[in-house]
PDB file of C-alpha atoms in Angstrom:
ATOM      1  CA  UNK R 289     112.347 128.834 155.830  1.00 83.00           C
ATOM      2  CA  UNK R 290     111.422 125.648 153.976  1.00 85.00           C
ATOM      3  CA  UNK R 291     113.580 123.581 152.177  1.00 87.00           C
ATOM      4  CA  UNK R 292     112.474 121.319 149.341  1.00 86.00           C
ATOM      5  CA  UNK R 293     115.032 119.243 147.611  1.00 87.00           C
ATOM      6  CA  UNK R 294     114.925 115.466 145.655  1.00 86.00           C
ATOM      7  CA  UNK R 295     113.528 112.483 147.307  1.00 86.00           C
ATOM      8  CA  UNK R 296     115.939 110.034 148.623  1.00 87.00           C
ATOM      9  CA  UNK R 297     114.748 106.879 146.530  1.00 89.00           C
ATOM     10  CA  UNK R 298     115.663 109.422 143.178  1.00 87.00           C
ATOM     11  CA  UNK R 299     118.444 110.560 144.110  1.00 89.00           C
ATOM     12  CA  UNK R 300     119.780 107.154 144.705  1.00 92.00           C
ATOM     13  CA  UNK R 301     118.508 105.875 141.479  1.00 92.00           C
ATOM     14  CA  UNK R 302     119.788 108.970 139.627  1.00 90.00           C
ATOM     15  CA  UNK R 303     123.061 108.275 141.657  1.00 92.00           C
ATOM     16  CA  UNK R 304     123.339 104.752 140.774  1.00 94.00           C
ATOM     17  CA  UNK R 305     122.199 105.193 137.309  1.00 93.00           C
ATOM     18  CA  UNK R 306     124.675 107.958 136.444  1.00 93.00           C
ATOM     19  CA  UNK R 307     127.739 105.870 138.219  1.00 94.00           C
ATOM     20  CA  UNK R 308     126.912 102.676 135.893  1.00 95.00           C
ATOM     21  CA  UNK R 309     126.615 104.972 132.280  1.00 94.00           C
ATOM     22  CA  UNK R 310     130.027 106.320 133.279  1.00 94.00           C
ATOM     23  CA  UNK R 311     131.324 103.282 133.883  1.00 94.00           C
ATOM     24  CA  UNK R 312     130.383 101.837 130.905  1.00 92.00           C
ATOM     25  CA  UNK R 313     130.762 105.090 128.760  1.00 91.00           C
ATOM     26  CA  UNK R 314     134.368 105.336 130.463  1.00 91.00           C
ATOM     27  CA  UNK R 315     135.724 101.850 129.656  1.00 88.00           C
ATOM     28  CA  UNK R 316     134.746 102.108 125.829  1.00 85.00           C
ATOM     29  CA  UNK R 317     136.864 104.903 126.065  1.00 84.00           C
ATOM     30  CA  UNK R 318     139.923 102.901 126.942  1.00 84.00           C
ATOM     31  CA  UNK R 319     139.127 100.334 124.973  1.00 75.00           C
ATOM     32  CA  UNK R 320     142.101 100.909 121.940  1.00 71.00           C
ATOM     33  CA  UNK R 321     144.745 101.519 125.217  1.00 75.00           C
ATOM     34  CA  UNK R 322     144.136  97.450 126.482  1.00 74.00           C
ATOM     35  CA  UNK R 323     146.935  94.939 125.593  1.00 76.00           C
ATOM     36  CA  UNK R 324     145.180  91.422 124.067  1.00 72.00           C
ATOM     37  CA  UNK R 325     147.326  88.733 122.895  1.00 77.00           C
ATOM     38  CA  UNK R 326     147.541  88.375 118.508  1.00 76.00           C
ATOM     39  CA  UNK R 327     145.088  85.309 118.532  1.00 80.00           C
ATOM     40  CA  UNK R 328     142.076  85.578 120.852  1.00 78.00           C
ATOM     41  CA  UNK R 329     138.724  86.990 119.384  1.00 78.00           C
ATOM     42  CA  UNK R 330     139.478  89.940 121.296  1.00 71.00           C
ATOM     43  CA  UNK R 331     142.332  91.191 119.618  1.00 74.00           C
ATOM     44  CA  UNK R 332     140.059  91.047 115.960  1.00 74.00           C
ATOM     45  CA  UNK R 333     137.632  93.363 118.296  1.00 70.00           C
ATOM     46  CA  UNK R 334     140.719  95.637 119.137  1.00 66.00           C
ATOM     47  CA  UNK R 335     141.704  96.191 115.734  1.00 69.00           C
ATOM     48  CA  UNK R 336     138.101  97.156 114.239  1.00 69.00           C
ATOM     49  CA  UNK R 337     137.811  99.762 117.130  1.00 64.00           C
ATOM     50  CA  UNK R 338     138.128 102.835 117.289  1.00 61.00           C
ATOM     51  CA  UNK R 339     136.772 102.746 113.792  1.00 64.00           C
ATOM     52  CA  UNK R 340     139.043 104.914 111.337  1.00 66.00           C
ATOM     53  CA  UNK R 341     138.245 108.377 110.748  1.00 69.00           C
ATOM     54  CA  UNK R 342     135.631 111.143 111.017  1.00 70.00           C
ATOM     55  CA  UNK R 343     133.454 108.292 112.466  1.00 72.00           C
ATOM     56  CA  UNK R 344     136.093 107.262 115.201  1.00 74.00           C
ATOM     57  CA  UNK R 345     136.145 111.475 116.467  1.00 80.00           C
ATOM     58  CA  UNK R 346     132.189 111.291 116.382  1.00 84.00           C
ATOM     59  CA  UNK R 347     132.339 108.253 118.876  1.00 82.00           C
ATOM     60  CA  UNK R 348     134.874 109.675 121.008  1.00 84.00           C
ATOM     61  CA  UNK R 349     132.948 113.039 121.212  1.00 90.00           C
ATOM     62  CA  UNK R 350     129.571 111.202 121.953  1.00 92.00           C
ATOM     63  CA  UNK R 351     131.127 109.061 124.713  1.00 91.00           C
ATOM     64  CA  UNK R 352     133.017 111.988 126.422  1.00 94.00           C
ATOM     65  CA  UNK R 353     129.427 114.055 126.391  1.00 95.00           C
ATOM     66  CA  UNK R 354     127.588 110.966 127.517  1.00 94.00           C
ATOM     67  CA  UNK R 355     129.862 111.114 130.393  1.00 94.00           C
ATOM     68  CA  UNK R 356     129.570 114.811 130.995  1.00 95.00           C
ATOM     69  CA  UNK R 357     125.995 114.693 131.221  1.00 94.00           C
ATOM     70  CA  UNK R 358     125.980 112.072 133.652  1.00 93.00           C
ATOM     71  CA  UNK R 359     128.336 114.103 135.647  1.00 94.00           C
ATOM     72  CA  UNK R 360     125.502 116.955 135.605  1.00 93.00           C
ATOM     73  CA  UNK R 361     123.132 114.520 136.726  1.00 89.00           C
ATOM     74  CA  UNK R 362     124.687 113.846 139.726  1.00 92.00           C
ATOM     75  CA  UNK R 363     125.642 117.457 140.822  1.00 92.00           C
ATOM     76  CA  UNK R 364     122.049 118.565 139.696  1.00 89.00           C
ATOM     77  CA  UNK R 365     121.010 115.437 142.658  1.00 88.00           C
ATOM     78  CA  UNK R 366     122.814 117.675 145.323  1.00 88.00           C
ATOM     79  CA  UNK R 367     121.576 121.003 143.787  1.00 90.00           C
ATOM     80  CA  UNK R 368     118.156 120.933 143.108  1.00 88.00           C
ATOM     81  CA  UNK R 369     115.469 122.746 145.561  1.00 89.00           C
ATOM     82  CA  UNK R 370     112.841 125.173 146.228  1.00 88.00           C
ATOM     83  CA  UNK R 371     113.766 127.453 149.419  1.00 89.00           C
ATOM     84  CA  UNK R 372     110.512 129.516 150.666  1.00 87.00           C
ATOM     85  CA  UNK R 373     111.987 131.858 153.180  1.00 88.00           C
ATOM     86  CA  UNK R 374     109.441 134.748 154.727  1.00 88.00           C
ATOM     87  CA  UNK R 375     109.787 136.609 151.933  1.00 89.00           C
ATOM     88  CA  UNK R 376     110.930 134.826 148.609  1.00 88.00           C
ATOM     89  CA  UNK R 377     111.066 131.727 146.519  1.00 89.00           C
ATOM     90  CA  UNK R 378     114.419 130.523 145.317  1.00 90.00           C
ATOM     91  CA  UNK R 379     114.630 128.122 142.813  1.00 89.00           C
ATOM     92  CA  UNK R 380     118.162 126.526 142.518  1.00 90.00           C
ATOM     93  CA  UNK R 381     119.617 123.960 140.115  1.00 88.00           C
ATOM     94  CA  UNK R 382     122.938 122.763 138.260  1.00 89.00           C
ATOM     95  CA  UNK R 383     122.969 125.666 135.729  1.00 89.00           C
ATOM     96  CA  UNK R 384     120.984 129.106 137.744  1.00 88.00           C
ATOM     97  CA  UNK R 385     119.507 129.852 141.078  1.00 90.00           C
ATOM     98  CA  UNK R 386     116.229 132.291 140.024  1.00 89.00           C
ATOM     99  CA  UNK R 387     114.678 134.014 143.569  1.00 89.00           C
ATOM    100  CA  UNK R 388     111.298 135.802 143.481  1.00 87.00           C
ATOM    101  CA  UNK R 389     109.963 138.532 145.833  1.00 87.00           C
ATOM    102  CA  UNK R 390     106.681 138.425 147.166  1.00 85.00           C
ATOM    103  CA  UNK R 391     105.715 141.570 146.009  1.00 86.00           C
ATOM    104  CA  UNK R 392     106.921 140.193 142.563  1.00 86.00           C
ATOM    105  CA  UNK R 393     104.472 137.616 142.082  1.00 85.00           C
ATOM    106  CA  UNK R 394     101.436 137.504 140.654  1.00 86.00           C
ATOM    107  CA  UNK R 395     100.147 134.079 141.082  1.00 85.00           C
ATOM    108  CA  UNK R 396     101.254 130.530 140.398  1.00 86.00           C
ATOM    109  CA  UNK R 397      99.200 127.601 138.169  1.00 85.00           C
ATOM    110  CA  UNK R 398      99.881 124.339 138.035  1.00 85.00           C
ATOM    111  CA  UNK R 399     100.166 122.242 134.466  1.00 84.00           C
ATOM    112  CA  UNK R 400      99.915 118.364 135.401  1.00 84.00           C
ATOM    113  CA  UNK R 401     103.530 118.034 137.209  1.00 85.00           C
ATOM    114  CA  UNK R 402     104.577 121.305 137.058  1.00 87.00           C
ATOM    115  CA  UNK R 403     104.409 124.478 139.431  1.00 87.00           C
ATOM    116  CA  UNK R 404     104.406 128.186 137.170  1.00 88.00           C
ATOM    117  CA  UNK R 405     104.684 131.073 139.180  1.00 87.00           C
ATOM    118  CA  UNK R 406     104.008 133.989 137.571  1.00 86.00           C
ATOM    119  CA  UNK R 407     105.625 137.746 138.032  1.00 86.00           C
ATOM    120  CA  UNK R 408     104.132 140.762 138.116  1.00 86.00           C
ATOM    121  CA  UNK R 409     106.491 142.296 135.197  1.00 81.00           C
ATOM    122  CA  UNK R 410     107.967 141.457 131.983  1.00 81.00           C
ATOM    123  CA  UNK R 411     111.868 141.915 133.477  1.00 80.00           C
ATOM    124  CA  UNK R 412     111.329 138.413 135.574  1.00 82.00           C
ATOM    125  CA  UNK R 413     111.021 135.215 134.008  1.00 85.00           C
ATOM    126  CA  UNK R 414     108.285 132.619 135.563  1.00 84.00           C
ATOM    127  CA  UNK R 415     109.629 130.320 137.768  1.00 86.00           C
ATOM    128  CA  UNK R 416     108.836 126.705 136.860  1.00 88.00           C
ATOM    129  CA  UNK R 417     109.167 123.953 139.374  1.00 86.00           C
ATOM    130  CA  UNK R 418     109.372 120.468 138.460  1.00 84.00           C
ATOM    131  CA  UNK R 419     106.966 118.070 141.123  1.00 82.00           C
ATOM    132  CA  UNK R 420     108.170 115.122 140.441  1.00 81.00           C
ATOM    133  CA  UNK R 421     111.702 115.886 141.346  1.00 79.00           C
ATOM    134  CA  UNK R 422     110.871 117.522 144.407  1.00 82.00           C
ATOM    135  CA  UNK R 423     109.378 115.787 148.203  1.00 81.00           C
ATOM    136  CA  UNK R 424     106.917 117.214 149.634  1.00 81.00           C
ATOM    137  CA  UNK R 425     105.028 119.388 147.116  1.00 78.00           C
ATOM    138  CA  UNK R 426     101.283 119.391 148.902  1.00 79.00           C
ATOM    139  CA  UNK R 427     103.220 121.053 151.544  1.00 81.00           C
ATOM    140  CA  UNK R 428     104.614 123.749 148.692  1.00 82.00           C
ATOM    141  CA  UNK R 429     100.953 123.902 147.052  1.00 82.00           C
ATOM    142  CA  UNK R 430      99.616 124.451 150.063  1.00 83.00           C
ATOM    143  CA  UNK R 431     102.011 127.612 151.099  1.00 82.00           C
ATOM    144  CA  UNK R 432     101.882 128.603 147.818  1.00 83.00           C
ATOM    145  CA  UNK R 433      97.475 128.607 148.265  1.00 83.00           C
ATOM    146  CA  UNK R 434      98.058 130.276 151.215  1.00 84.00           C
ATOM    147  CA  UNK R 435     100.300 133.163 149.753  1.00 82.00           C
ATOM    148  CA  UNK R 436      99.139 133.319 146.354  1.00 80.00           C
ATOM    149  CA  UNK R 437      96.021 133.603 144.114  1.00 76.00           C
ATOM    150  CA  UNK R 438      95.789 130.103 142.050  1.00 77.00           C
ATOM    151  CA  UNK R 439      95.588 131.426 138.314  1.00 75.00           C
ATOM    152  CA  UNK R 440      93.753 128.047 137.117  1.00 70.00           C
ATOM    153  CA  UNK R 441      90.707 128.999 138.759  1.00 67.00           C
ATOM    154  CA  UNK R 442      90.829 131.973 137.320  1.00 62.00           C
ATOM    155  CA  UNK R 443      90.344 130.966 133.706  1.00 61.00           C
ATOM    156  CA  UNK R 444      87.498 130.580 132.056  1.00 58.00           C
ATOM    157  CA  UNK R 445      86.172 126.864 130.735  1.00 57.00           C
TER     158      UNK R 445
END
């Protein structure tokens, strides 16, 4: 079985990135709940914010999804790999986990960064593998050469 997950200099950088946007993203948040004395500059800026109305909701609801999706950035860091076991290839990220047979494959191609793996039927989706998240991948290429016809060079110029 062979495990391919994120590269430790991305995840780090995804980790650090994700931790700073929630940061920030968080304390706009609790901006209106911080006590400023009546006359410093700062207290004009707490009265003009939140902003009144549908435009103060719209803020709110931007900041708390900026947040979310930071928070799926950093559980997709720990999810994300390829397995290869004797017998399959499981894909597994944040939102699915998608395994393939063997004998359900047809053949994979590969599209600048990405890996396609095509089935044999219609009830499967392709798998598509991202390269540039993933360490290692001439290792994966190569098993995949090894198991699988390469559909590129079976088309036509």
């Amino acid at each position: 079985m062979k495990v391919y997950s994120m590269p430790e200099r991305l995840k780090v950088f995804i980790l650090l990135f994700s931790v700073l946007l929630i940061i920030t993203f968080g304390s706009l948040l609790i901006i209106p709940f911080i006590p400023v004395s009546a006359h410093s500059f700062a207290f004009r800026l707490h009265n003009s914010w939140p902003p009144r109305g549908f435009l103060s909701w719209l803020i709110i609801l931007f900041l708390i999804s900026m947040i979310t999706i930071c928070l799926l950035f950093v559980c997709d860091v720990f999810k994300r790999k390829v397995v290869l076991t004797r017998d399959c290839i499981i894909s597994k990220n944040v939102f699915s986990t998608q395994k393939l047979n063997f004998n359900e494959i047809k053949g994979f191609g590969v599209d600048y960064f990405t890996i396609y793996i095509e089935t044999n039927t219609n009830s499967k989706k392709r798998l598509r593998i991202n390269l540039m998240s993933l360490n290692r991948t001439d290792n994966l290429l190569q098993d995949l050469e090894m198991r699988f016809t390469n559909l590129d060079s079976l088309k036509p110029e």
